[in-house]
XYZ file of C-alpha atoms in Angstrom:
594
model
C 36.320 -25.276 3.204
C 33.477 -25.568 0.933
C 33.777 -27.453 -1.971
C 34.138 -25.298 -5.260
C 30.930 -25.830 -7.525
C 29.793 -24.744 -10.967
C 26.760 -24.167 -12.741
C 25.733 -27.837 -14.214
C 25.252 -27.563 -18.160
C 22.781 -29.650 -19.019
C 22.606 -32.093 -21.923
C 19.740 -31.694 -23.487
C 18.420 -27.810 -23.606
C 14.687 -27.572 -24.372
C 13.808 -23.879 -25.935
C 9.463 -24.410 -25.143
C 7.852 -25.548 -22.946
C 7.912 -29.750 -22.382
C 4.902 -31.587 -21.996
C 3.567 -31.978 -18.679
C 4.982 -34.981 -17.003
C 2.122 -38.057 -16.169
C 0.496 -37.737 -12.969
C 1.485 -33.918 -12.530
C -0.490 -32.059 -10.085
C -3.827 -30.075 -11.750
C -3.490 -26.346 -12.021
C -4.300 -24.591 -8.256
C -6.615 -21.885 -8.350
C -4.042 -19.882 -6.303
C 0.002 -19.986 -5.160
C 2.195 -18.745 -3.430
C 6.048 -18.335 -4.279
C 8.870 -16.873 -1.838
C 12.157 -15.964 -3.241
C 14.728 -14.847 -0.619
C 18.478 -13.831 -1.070
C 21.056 -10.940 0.262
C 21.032 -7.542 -1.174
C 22.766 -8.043 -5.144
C 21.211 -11.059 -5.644
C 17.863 -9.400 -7.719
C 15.399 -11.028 -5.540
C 13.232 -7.856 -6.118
C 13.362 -7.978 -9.895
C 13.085 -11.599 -10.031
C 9.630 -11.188 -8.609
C 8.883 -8.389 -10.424
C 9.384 -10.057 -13.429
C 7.744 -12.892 -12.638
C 4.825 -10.996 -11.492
C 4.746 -8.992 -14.972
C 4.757 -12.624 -16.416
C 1.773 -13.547 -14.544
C 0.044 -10.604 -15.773
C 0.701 -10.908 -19.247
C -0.991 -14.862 -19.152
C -4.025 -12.992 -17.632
C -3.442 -14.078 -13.888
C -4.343 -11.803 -11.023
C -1.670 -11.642 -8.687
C 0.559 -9.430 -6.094
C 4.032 -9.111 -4.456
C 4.940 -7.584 -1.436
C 8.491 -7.068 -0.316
C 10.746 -7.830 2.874
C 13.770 -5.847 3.577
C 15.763 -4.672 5.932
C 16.803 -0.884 6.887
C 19.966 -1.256 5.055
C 20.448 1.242 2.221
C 22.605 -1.230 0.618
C 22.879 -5.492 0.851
C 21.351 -7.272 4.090
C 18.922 -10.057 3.206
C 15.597 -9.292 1.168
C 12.393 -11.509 0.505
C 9.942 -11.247 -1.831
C 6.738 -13.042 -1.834
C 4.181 -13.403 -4.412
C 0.886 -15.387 -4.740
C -0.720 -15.764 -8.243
C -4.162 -16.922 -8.829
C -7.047 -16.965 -11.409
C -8.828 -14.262 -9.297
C -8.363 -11.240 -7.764
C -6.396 -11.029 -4.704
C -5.148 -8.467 -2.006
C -3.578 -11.048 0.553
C -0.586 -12.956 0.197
C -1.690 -16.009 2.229
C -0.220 -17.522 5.182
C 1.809 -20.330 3.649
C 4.371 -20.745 1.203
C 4.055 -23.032 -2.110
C 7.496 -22.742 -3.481
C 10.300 -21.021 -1.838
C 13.179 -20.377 -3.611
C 16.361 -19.316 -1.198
C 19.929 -18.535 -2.462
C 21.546 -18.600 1.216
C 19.883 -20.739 4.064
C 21.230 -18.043 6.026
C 19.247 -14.930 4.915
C 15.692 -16.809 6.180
C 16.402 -16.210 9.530
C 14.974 -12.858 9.169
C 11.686 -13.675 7.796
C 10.978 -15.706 10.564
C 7.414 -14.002 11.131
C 6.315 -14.153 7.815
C 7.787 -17.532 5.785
C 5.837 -20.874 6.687
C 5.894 -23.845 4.373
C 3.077 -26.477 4.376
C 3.813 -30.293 3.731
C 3.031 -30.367 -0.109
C 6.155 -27.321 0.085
C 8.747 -27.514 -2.470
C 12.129 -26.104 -1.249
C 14.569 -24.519 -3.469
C 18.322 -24.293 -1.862
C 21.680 -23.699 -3.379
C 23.421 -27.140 -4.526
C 26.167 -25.937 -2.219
C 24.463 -25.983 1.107
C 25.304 -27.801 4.040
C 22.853 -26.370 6.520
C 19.501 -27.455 6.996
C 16.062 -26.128 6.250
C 15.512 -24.521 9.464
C 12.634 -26.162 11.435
C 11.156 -23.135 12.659
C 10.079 -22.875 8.668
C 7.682 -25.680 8.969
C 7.610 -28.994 7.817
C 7.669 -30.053 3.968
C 7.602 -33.916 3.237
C 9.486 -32.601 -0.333
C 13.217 -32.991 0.040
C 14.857 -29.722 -0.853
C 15.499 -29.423 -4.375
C 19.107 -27.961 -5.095
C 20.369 -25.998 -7.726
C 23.894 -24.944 -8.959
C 23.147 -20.530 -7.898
C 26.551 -19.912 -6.802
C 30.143 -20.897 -8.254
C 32.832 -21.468 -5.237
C 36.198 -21.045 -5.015
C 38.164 -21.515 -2.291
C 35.095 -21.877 -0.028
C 34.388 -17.850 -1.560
C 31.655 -17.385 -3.990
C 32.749 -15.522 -7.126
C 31.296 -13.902 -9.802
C 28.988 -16.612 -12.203
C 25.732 -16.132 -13.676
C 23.189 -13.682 -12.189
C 21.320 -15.889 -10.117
C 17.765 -14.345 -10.365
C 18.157 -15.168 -14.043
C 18.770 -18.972 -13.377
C 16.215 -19.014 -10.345
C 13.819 -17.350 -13.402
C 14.637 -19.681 -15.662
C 14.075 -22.860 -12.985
C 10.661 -21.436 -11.960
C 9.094 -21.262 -15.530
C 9.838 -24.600 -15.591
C 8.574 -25.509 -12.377
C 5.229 -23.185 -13.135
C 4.693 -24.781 -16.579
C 5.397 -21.236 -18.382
C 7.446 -21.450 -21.557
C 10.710 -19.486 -21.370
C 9.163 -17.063 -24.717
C 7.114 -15.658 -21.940
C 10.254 -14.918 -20.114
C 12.494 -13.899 -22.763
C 9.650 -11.430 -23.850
C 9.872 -9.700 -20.579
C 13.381 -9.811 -20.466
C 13.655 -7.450 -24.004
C 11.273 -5.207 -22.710
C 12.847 -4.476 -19.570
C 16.327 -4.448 -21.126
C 16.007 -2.674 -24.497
C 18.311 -0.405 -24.021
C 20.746 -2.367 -22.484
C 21.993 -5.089 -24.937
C 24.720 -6.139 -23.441
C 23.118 -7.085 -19.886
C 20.065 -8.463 -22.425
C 22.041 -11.184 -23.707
C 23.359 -12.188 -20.427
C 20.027 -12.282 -19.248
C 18.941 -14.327 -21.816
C 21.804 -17.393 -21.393
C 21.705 -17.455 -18.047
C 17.336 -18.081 -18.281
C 18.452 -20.639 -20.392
C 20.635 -22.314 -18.186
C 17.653 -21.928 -15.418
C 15.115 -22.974 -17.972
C 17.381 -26.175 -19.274
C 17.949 -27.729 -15.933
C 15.970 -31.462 -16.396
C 13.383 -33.057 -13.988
C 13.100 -29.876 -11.708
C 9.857 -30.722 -9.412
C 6.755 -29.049 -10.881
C 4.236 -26.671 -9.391
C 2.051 -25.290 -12.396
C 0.864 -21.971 -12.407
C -2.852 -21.291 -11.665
C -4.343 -20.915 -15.605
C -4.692 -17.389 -16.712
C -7.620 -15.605 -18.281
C -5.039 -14.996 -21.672
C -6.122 -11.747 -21.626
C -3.203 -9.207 -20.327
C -3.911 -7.199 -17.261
C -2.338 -4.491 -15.352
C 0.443 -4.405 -11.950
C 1.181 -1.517 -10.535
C 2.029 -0.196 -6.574
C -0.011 1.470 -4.108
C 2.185 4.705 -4.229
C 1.719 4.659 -8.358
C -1.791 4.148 -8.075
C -2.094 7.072 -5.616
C 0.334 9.019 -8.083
C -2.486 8.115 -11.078
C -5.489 8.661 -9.028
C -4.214 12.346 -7.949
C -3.890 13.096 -11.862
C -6.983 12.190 -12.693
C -8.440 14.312 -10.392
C -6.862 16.812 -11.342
C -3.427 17.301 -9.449
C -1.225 20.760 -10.684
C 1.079 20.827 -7.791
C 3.436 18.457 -6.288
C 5.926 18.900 -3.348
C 7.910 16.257 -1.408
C 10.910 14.983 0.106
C 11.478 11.391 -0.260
C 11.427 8.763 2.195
C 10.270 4.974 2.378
C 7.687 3.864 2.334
C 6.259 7.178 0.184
C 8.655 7.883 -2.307
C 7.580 6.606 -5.451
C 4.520 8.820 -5.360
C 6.960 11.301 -6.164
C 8.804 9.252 -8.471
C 5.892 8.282 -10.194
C 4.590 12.293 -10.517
C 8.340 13.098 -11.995
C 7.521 10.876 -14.657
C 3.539 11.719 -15.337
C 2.585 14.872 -14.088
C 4.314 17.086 -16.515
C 2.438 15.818 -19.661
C -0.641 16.393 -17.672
C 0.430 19.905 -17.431
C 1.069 19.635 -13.082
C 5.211 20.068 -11.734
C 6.689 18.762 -9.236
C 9.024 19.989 -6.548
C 11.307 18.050 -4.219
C 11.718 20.304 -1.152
C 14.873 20.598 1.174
C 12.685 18.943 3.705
C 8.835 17.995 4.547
C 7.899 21.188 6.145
C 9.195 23.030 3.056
C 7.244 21.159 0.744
C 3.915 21.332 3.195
C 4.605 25.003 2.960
C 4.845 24.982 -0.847
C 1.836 23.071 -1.262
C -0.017 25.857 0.710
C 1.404 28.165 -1.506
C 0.468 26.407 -4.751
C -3.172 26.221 -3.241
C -3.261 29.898 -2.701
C -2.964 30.518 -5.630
C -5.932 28.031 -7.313
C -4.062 24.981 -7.820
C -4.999 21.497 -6.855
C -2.074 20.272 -4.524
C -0.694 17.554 -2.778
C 2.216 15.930 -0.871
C 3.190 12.510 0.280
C 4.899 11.544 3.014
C 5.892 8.903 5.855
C 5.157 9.586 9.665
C 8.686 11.691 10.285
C 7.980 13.822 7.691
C 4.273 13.873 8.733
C 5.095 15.070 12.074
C 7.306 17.964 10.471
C 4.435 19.026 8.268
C 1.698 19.199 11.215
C 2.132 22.740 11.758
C 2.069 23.699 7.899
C -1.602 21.724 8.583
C -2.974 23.911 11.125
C -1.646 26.931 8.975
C -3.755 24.812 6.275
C -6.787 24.360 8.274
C -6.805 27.870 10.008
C -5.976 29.650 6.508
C -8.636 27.466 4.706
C -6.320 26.426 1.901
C -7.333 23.085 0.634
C -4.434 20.403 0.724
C -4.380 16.784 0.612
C -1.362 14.811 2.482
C -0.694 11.298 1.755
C 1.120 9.550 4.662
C 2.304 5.998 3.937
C 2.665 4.710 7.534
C 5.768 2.639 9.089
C 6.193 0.808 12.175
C 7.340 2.452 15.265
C 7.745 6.066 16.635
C 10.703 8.261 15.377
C 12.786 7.026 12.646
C 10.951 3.355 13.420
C 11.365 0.869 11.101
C 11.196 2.351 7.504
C 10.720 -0.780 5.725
C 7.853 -2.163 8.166
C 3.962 -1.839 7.735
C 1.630 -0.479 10.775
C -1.360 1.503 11.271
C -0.105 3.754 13.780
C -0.310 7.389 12.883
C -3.977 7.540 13.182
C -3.852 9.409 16.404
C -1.759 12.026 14.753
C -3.824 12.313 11.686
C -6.942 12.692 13.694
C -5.733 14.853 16.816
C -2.108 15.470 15.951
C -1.477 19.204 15.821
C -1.927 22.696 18.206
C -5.264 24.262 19.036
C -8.182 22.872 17.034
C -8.572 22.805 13.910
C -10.827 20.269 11.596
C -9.587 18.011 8.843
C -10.344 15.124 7.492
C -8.692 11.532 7.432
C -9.182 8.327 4.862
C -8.474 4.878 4.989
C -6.902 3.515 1.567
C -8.055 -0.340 1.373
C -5.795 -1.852 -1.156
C -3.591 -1.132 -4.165
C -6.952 -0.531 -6.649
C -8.618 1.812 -3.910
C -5.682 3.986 -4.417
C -7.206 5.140 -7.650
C -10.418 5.644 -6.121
C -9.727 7.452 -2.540
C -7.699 10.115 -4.277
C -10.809 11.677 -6.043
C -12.181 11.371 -2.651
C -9.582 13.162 -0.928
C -9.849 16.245 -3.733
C -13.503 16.362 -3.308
C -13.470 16.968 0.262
C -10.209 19.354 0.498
C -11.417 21.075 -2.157
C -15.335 21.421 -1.335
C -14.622 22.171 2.021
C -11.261 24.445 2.165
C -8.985 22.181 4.557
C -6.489 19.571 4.929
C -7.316 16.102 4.290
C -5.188 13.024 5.324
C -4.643 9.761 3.694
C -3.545 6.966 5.368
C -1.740 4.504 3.413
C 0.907 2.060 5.078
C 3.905 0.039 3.838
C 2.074 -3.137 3.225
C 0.122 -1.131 0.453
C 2.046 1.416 -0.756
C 5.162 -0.807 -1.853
C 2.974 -3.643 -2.583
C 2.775 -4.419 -6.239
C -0.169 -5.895 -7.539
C -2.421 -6.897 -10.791
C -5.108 -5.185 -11.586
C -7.715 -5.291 -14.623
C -6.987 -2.238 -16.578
C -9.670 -0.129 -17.305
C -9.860 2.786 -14.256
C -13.837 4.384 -13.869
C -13.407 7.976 -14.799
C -13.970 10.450 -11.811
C -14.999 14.038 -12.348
C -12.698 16.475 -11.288
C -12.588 18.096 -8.116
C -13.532 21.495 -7.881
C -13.236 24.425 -5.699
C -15.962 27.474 -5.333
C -14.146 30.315 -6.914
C -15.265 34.146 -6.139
C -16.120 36.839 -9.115
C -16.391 40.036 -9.043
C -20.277 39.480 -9.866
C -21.369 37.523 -7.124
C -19.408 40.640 -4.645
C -19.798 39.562 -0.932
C -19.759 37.678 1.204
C -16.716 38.605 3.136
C -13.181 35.821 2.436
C -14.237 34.051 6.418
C -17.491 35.338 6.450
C -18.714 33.278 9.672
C -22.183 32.736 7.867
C -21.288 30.405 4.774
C -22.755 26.800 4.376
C -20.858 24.543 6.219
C -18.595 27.154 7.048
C -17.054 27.339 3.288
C -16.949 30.787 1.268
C -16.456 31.250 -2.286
C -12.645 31.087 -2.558
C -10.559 34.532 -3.788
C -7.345 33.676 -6.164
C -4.804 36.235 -5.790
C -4.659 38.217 -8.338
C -8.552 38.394 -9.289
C -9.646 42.045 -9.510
C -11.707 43.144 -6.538
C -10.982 39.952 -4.647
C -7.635 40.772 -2.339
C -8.271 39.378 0.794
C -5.653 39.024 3.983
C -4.531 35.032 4.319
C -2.600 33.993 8.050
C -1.710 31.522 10.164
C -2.975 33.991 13.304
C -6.611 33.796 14.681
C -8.504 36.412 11.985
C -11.730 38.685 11.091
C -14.166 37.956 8.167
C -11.710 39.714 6.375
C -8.633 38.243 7.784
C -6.770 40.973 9.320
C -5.567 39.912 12.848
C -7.797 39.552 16.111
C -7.417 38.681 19.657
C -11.424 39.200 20.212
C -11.905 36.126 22.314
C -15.823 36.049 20.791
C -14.475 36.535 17.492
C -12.323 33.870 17.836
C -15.326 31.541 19.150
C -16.837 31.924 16.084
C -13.925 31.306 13.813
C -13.948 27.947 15.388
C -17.506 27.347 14.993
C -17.662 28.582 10.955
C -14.406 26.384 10.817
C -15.835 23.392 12.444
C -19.231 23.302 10.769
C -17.264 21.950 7.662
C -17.361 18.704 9.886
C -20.956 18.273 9.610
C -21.138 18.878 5.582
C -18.131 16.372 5.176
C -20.056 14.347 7.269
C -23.496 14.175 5.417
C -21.332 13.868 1.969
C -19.268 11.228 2.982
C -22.348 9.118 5.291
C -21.912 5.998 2.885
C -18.228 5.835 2.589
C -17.390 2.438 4.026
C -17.672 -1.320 2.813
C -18.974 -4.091 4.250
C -18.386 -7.844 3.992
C -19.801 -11.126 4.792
C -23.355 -11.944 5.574
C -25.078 -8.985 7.092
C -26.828 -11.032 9.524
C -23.701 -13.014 10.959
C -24.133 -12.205 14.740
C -20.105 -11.614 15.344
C -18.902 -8.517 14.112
C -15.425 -6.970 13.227
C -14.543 -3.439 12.197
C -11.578 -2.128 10.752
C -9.615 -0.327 8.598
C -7.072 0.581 6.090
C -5.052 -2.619 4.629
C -6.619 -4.811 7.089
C -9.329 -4.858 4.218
C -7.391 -7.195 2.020
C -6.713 -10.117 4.862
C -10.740 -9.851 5.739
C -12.185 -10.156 2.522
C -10.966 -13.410 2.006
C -10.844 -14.497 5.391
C -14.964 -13.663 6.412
C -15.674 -16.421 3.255
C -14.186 -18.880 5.439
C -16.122 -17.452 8.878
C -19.213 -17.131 7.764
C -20.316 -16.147 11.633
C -18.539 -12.561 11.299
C -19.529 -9.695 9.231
C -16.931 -7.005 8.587
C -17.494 -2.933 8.516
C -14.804 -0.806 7.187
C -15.059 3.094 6.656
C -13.193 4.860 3.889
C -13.760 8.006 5.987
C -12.403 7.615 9.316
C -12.938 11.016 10.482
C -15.655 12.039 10.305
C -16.376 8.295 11.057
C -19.554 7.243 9.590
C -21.511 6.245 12.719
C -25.001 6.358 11.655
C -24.164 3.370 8.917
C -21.870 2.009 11.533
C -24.758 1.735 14.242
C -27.015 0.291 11.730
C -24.652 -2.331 10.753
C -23.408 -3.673 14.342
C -27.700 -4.136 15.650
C -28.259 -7.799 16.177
C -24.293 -8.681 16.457
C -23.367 -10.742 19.596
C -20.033 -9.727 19.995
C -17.727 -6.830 18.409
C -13.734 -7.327 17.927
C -12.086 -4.032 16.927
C -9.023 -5.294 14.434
C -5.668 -2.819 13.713
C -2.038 -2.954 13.300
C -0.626 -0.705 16.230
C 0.025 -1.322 19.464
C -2.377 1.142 21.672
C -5.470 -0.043 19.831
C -5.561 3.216 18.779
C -8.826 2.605 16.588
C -10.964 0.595 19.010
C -9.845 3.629 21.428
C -10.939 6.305 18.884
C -14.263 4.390 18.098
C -14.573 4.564 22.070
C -14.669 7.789 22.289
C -17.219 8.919 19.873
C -19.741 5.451 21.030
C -20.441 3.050 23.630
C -17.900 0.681 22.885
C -18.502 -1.655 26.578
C -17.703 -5.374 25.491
C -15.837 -4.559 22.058
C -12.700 -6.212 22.179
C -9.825 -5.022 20.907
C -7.889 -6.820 18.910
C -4.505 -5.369 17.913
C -0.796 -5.824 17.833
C 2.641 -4.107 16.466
C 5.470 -5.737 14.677
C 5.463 -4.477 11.380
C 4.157 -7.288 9.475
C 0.663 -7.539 8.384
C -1.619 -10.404 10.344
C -1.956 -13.301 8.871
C -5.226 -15.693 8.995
C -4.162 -17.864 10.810
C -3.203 -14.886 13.435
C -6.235 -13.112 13.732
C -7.913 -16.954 14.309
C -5.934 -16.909 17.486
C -6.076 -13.520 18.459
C -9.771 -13.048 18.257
C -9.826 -16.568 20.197
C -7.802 -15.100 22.446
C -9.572 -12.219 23.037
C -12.990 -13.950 23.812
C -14.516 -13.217 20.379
């Protein structure tokens, strides 16, 4: 039976900050906090809020989430690292973790490891021990009251994110105003939950001699958090999104969510279809009438929509899809990260038909590639994929506020003045004609999914049909002059090891190539068309080439194969559903002979 415990009440109950203790350890330029609990226990909005704290004392910072499939309870995990500069990778070891049952870590096996200066946060009522697969800490856990007991059951007591928020301003150094600021403005409009809030901080906040860990110091200037999925959401208004439609599933659906919210007072709606192909099909029909248009999606619903993307391709209606990728085939693992629809962004589909495919980098890129994405569908008349994955799109993270403007995309419209040429006349630049909004006088035109004339009525002349592909596939070569210096690069351009990637990888190899100064690192923003002529420049001189991804096929290294000589590139790549850590992709490239 387990003995029946209650919150202790402390005797003294400080209301600001205390002075730091003698011989407290300086201010870290960057750490790294784990909170972990079962589903009800607010481990998610504890980190929110502590991330929203970080950002209003100026810190950069981000959080990324572990859960399981479960709609409702199973264990959850949220990790965040804080720092006085900008990062997009959570680190491979934790500073302070913070667990309300010893017995929801065994599921974050592959991505919790402590260090030895650790500190350890367990529930006073614990008998079990740290596991040692965790690491090892020479801190002895520190325990704190969470849970009241009785009868060996735990009952209802004080939220326990609230005291676990309350415990870790004290152990970060922030005053609990900074907490009870937050608090109000998430809870104005409910009081009542406010004010429980509020004691039970202070009970957190009161508790005396916890072990300290200050905070990195912030800039005292407020910044910005938001998620991959709301910064997609933002950077599809601004350039110029009118049409929504989606269905919602995880990893994608705040996009939606978000677009509910903003759209309308941009003057754009938003539709949430009976399904993916439904929405693909209203997106199609939005653009064929004029309107900017978009959908977002994971890789079930991507796999329903690839038909609506030939029809999208073959009818030359511009449309951008935004697929947030999960781990595994089918229904997978919703809740898991990969990079492992590229093969069915770049090939996935019947009979050929061109489109384009981006990589979004980070949380901040999401502002950026969604312009991108615009320009090209709507320049060039076609679909155009963006691959986002878990690990981003769910990943919440600060960000200084001010967002570059972007000019709008737009789309070649016809007029009655400027007459022919014909709607698929096979002689347009790049392919691309001037395009005909129902409705315009003069401009009615025939638009189908079935092989088509210049004017669009229906063919089965074989020759004709050559020459459709050819006018359709020529879009390929303008995307790919217009897009030739879409990539980044990092580390010293002379290092003579090289690694190419892309997507989220981008976060883990920025910071990681500072600390392997022999590698250099290409990643393209476009993957297809792949920008090969920067790419061949970049990899002269290197000694060796390791081709890093998240899937289990090495589906990029395979991709790159086919469009180079890849001979002695090794490929580096693995599944699992959890991004690679540094220490990882140290032993993998070992490994692998890099």
């Amino acid at each position: 039976m387990t003995e029946m415990r209650a919150p202790t009440t402390p005797d003294t109950h400080p209301s600001t900050l205390p002075e730091a203790r003698p011989g407290a350890p300086p201010r870290p330029r960057s750490l790294v906090l784990a909170l972990v609990g079962s589903g009800g226990d607010g481990v998610a909005l504890l980190g929110d809020l502590l991330l929203g704290m970080a950002a209003r004392e100026g810190l950069y910072g981000m959080m990324v989430q572990s859960y399981g499939p479960q709609i409702r309870g199973g264990e959850s995990a949220a990790i965040l690292r804080l720092a006085d500069h900008e990062v997009q990778y959570e680190g491979d070891q934790v500073d302070i973790l913070l667990c309300f049952r010893l017995r929801d870590l065994a599921r974050f096996q592959t991505s919790l490891r402590v260090h030895p200066g650790s500190i350890v946060v367990i529930d006073q009522g614990e008998t079990a021990e740290v596991p040692a697969w965790l690491g090892a800490t020479i801190e002895k856990p520190y325990r704190f009251p969470f849970a009241r007991y009785e009868e060996g059951l735990e009952v209802d007591g004080p939220p326990k994110n609230m005291l676990g928020l309350g415990l870790l301003c004290r152990m970060l150094g922030w005053p609990d105003t900074l907490a009870q600021d937050i608090l109000r403005q998430r809870f104005t409009a409910r009081r009542e939950r406010l004010q429980s809030n509020l004691e039970s901080l202070a009970t957190g906040f009161a508790v005396l001699d916890p072990p300290s860990r200050p905070a990195p110091e912030g800039k005292g200037l407020g910044l910005f958090a938001e998620t991959g999925n709301e910064a997609v959401a933002r950077g599809s208004i601004a350039a110029g999104l009118g049409f929504f439609a989606g269905y919602p599933i995880t990893p994608s659906s705040e996009v939606m969510e978000t677009l509910i919210d903003e759209l309308p007072a941009a003057g754009g709606r938003v539709v949430q279809a009976e399904d993916e192909m439904a929405a693909m099909g209203m997106v199609l029909g939005a653009s064929f009438g004029g309107v900017h248009a978009m959908t977002a999606t994971s890789g079930p619903g991507l796999s329903l929509m690839t038909e609506m993307i030939g029809l999208s391709s073959m009818a030359e209606l511009p449309a951008v899809i935004v697929d947030c990728q999960r781990a595994g085939p089918a229904t997978g693992m919703p809740s898991r990260t990969e990079q492992s629809d590229l093969f069915h962004a770049i090939y996935g589909g019947h009979g050929d038909f061109p489109r384009a495919v981006l990589g979004m980098f980070d949380v901040v890129h999401g502002r950026d590639v969604m312009p991108h994405a615009f320009q090209i569908a709507e320049k060039y008349q076609l679909p155009v994929i963006v691959l986002s994955d878990a690990y981003i799109a769910q990943r919440r993270q600060i960000r200084d506020p001010a967002v570059a403007r972007r000019e709008r995309a737009e789309r070649e419209r016809w007029t009655p003045e400027n007459g022919l040429p014909a709607r698929f006349d096979v002689t347009g630049e790049h392919g691309v004609n001037p395009f005909r909004v129902p409705g315009t006088p003069g401009g009615s035109y025939l638009a189908a999914g079935i092989e088509h004339n210049q004017e669009g009525y229906p063919t089965a002349d074989t020759t004709m049909h050559q020459r459709m592909n050819e006018k359709r596939f020529r879009k390929m070569t303008g995307i790919a002059a217009e897009t030739r210096d879409w990539y980044r690069t990092l580390g010293d351009g002379a290092a003579p090891k090289g690694i190419v990637a892309w997507g989220s990888t981008y976060g883990l190899l920025r910071e990681w190539v500072i600390a392997h100064p022999e590698w250099r690192v290409f990643l393209p923003e476009i993957i297809h068309p792949f920008p090969m002529e920067a790419f061949q420049s970049w990899r002269r001189g290197l000694t060796s080439l390791a081709v890093v991804e998240l899937n289990y096929q090495g589906q990029f290294h395979r991709y790159l194969s086919g469009l180079t000589d890849l001979r002695g590139a090794k490929s580096v790549a693995r599944s699992g559903g959890t991004p690679m850590t540094a220490a990882e992709l140290d032993r993998l490239l070992e490994e692998a002979g890099s």
